[in-house]
Short mmCIF file of C-alpha atoms in Angstrom, two decimals:
data_model
loop_
_atom_site.label_atom_id
_atom_site.label_comp_id
_atom_site.label_asym_id
_atom_site.label_seq_id
_atom_site.Cartn_x
_atom_site.Cartn_y
_atom_site.Cartn_z
CA MET A 1 -54.11 8.99 -39.64
CA HIS A 2 -50.52 8.64 -41.30
CA LEU A 3 -49.90 8.83 -44.99
CA ILE A 4 -47.91 5.53 -45.99
CA THR A 5 -45.70 5.58 -49.31
CA ARG A 6 -45.14 3.39 -51.81
CA THR A 7 -41.93 1.91 -49.94
CA GLY A 8 -44.17 1.18 -46.60
CA LYS A 9 -42.79 4.06 -44.66
CA ALA A 10 -43.94 7.03 -43.29
CA PRO A 11 -42.52 10.64 -44.45
CA ARG A 12 -40.01 12.15 -42.36
CA GLY A 13 -41.74 14.91 -40.37
CA ARG A 14 -41.91 16.77 -37.02
CA ALA A 15 -42.66 13.19 -35.55
CA GLY A 16 -39.41 11.81 -36.79
CA LEU A 17 -37.32 14.65 -35.64
CA SER A 18 -38.97 14.11 -32.37
CA LEU A 19 -37.60 10.71 -32.16
CA ILE A 20 -34.58 12.05 -33.31
CA ARG A 21 -33.36 14.41 -30.75
CA PRO A 22 -34.05 12.37 -27.30
CA LEU A 23 -31.92 9.63 -29.27
CA ALA A 24 -28.84 12.78 -30.02
CA LEU A 25 -28.92 13.56 -26.43
CA ALA A 26 -28.53 10.03 -25.14
CA ALA A 27 -25.93 9.58 -27.59
CA ALA A 28 -23.96 12.63 -26.29
CA LEU A 29 -24.24 10.89 -22.68
CA SER A 30 -22.96 8.17 -23.15
CA PHE A 31 -20.11 9.18 -25.07
CA GLY A 32 -19.19 12.00 -22.96
CA LEU A 33 -19.94 15.00 -25.52
CA PRO A 34 -20.25 18.42 -24.50
CA GLY A 35 -23.69 18.73 -21.75
CA GLY A 36 -22.74 14.92 -21.11
CA ALA A 37 -19.36 14.69 -19.41
CA HIS A 38 -19.16 13.03 -15.79
CA ALA A 39 -16.77 14.17 -12.90
CA VAL A 40 -14.66 11.33 -12.09
CA GLU A 41 -12.77 10.93 -8.48
CA TYR A 42 -8.99 10.05 -8.60
CA LYS A 43 -8.24 7.90 -5.62
CA THR A 44 -5.69 5.17 -5.84
CA LEU A 45 -1.83 5.87 -6.62
CA ASP A 46 -0.18 4.76 -9.34
CA ALA A 47 3.16 4.22 -7.22
CA GLY A 48 5.26 2.55 -10.23
CA ALA A 49 4.18 5.64 -12.50
CA SER A 50 4.53 8.50 -9.62
CA HIS A 51 7.92 9.88 -8.83
CA ILE A 52 9.23 12.96 -6.50
CA SER A 53 12.43 14.49 -7.38
CA PHE A 54 14.79 16.90 -5.35
CA GLY A 55 17.64 19.81 -6.29
CA TYR A 56 19.84 21.61 -4.60
CA SER A 57 23.24 23.59 -4.76
CA GLN A 58 26.22 22.53 -3.25
CA MET A 59 29.30 24.54 -3.60
CA ASN A 60 27.68 26.43 -6.29
CA VAL A 61 27.06 23.29 -8.34
CA ASN A 62 23.32 22.00 -9.07
CA MET A 63 22.81 18.74 -7.93
CA ASP A 64 19.70 16.52 -8.14
CA GLY A 65 18.33 12.92 -6.14
CA ALA A 66 14.95 11.50 -6.04
CA PHE A 67 12.97 9.17 -3.89
CA SER A 68 11.44 5.90 -5.55
CA GLU A 69 9.08 4.52 -3.14
CA LEU A 70 6.03 6.00 -1.99
CA LYS A 71 2.69 5.73 -1.02
CA ALA A 72 -0.85 7.48 -0.32
CA PRO A 73 -2.49 6.43 2.72
CA GLU A 74 -5.40 9.04 2.04
CA LEU A 75 -6.01 10.19 -2.05
CA SER A 76 -9.24 12.06 -3.45
CA PHE A 77 -9.32 14.12 -6.07
CA ASP A 78 -12.42 15.59 -8.55
CA PRO A 79 -11.66 18.18 -10.92
CA GLU A 80 -15.17 19.24 -10.49
CA ASN A 81 -14.95 20.11 -7.16
CA PRO A 82 -11.02 20.40 -6.23
CA GLU A 83 -12.04 22.26 -2.84
CA ALA A 84 -13.11 18.78 -1.08
CA ALA A 85 -9.89 17.37 -2.46
CA ARG A 86 -7.51 15.56 0.22
CA VAL A 87 -4.06 13.69 0.00
CA ALA A 88 -1.31 12.12 2.36
CA ILE A 89 1.60 11.01 1.14
CA GLU A 90 4.81 9.15 2.45
CA ILE A 91 8.01 9.20 1.28
CA SER A 92 10.53 5.83 2.22
CA LEU A 93 13.70 7.86 2.67
CA ALA A 94 15.57 4.82 2.23
CA SER A 95 14.83 5.08 -0.88
CA VAL A 96 16.82 8.34 -1.70
CA ASP A 97 19.08 8.28 -5.04
CA ALA A 98 21.43 11.27 -4.61
CA GLY A 99 23.51 9.68 -8.07
CA TYR A 100 26.14 7.57 -6.25
CA ALA A 101 26.55 5.54 -3.06
CA GLU A 102 28.81 7.83 -0.85
CA ALA A 103 25.78 10.74 -1.13
CA ASN A 104 23.65 8.02 -0.33
CA ALA A 105 25.37 6.48 2.68
CA GLU A 106 25.83 10.02 3.92
CA LEU A 107 22.19 11.06 3.70
CA GLU A 108 21.45 8.28 5.88
CA LYS A 109 23.38 9.79 8.78
CA ASP A 110 22.23 11.59 12.05
CA GLU A 111 23.03 14.96 10.42
CA TRP A 112 21.03 14.77 7.56
CA LEU A 113 18.27 12.31 7.24
CA ASP A 114 18.54 9.94 10.11
CA LEU A 115 17.17 6.84 8.51
CA PRO A 116 17.35 5.16 11.64
CA ALA A 117 15.12 7.32 13.80
CA HIS A 118 12.86 9.33 10.68
CA PRO A 119 12.64 6.38 7.74
CA LEU A 120 9.30 8.26 6.48
CA ALA A 121 8.86 12.05 5.24
CA SER A 122 5.11 12.97 4.87
CA PHE A 123 2.71 15.40 3.33
CA ARG A 124 -1.09 15.92 4.40
CA SER A 125 -2.94 18.56 2.76
CA SER A 126 -5.46 21.01 4.61
CA LYS A 127 -6.56 22.86 1.53
CA VAL A 128 -6.89 22.68 -2.64
CA GLU A 129 -7.60 25.51 -4.60
CA SER A 130 -8.16 26.31 -8.01
CA LEU A 131 -6.26 28.83 -9.99
CA GLY A 132 -7.99 28.40 -13.19
CA ASP A 133 -7.16 26.63 -16.90
CA GLY A 134 -5.91 23.49 -14.91
CA ARG A 135 -3.96 25.17 -12.36
CA TYR A 136 -4.16 24.24 -8.95
CA GLN A 137 -2.41 24.74 -5.65
CA VAL A 138 -2.41 22.57 -2.49
CA THR A 139 -1.63 23.59 1.16
CA GLY A 140 -0.44 21.36 4.04
CA GLU A 141 1.80 20.06 6.39
CA LEU A 142 5.51 18.67 5.54
CA SER A 143 7.01 16.52 8.16
CA ILE A 144 10.60 15.61 7.76
CA LYS A 145 12.99 14.13 11.12
CA GLY A 146 10.04 14.88 13.39
CA LYS A 147 9.70 18.19 12.41
CA SER A 148 6.82 19.97 10.57
CA LYS A 149 5.95 23.22 8.76
CA GLU A 150 3.35 24.29 6.25
CA VAL A 151 4.16 24.71 2.54
CA THR A 152 2.13 25.19 -0.41
CA ALA A 153 2.94 23.77 -3.69
CA PRO A 154 1.18 25.08 -7.04
CA PHE A 155 0.60 21.91 -9.68
CA ASP A 156 -0.89 21.35 -13.15
CA PHE A 157 -3.44 18.56 -13.43
CA LYS A 158 -4.39 16.67 -16.59
CA GLU A 159 -6.72 13.65 -17.42
CA ASP A 160 -4.53 11.34 -19.79
CA GLY A 161 -6.88 7.85 -20.38
CA ASP A 162 -8.08 6.71 -17.30
CA SER A 163 -5.29 8.37 -15.31
CA GLY A 164 -5.00 11.83 -13.44
CA VAL A 165 -1.75 13.50 -13.84
CA PHE A 166 -0.50 16.08 -11.28
CA GLU A 167 3.00 17.97 -11.62
CA GLY A 168 4.42 20.79 -9.42
CA GLY A 169 6.57 21.18 -6.79
CA PHE A 170 7.87 24.06 -4.32
CA THR A 171 11.19 25.01 -2.00
CA PHE A 172 11.66 24.25 1.66
CA GLN A 173 14.87 25.03 3.88
CA ARG A 174 16.41 22.25 5.15
CA ALA A 175 17.60 24.22 8.14
CA ASP A 176 13.83 24.46 9.36
CA PHE A 177 14.06 20.38 9.22
CA GLY A 178 17.55 19.86 10.69
CA ILE A 179 18.81 18.65 7.65
CA GLY A 180 22.65 18.94 7.11
CA GLU A 181 23.51 19.80 10.81
CA GLY A 182 26.99 20.38 12.22
CA GLN A 183 29.91 21.19 9.58
CA TRP A 184 26.61 20.86 7.00
CA SER A 185 25.07 24.15 8.30
CA ASP A 186 27.26 25.80 6.22
CA PHE A 187 25.14 27.10 3.74
CA SER A 188 28.04 28.17 1.55
CA ILE A 189 28.54 24.57 1.24
CA VAL A 190 25.09 23.01 0.94
CA ALA A 191 22.26 25.79 0.10
CA ASN A 192 19.67 26.15 2.35
CA ASP A 193 16.79 26.05 -0.29
CA ILE A 194 16.05 22.34 -1.48
CA GLN A 195 13.37 22.40 -4.57
CA ILE A 196 11.05 19.58 -4.65
CA ARG A 197 9.25 18.22 -7.61
CA PHE A 198 6.61 15.75 -8.09
CA HIS A 199 4.62 13.69 -10.84
CA ILE A 200 1.77 11.77 -9.20
CA VAL A 201 -0.41 9.73 -11.13
CA ALA A 202 -3.67 8.69 -9.89
CA ARG A 203 -6.30 6.40 -10.90
CA PRO A 204 -10.15 6.28 -10.10
#
């Protein structure tokens, strides 16, 4: 038998609490509160929001440039399972912008990027590791001008609305890829180290 008050409602008690608890849990699951969060897998490149830049030293003066066209034939990143991540990035070398037209034209030549024979540079991951606190590192094969070498790039990852943002970089030696041959192979003119920075935006 249940007691009924003058208002016609049953008094709150343990029976009422037993209903509130599952409702609160359902709300937490629905609104993504702790205990109800769910992993998102990022697998679509937002090419318009992504960019790759580079830096180098010429006659002891720091220079920079960027590539504006890239695509990701393969992309899969789940922050809850980073070790299973995969990424393949292709960069159109014809989209290079070194800051002025003469430099861009020079980079197209055989001694530098040799664009007619090698229009793309690529990176394909072989391993992704978590370093903790939103830090990761990816190891994979970098290919430029028909030459390949393993590189490792540390990066930060954060979620921004419905996007995942990856920011990081690494350094490689241009001589390993035959970039800047002939008279340009003198490292006192153009340094051997090339710094790459990437800002990659992906969506589920």
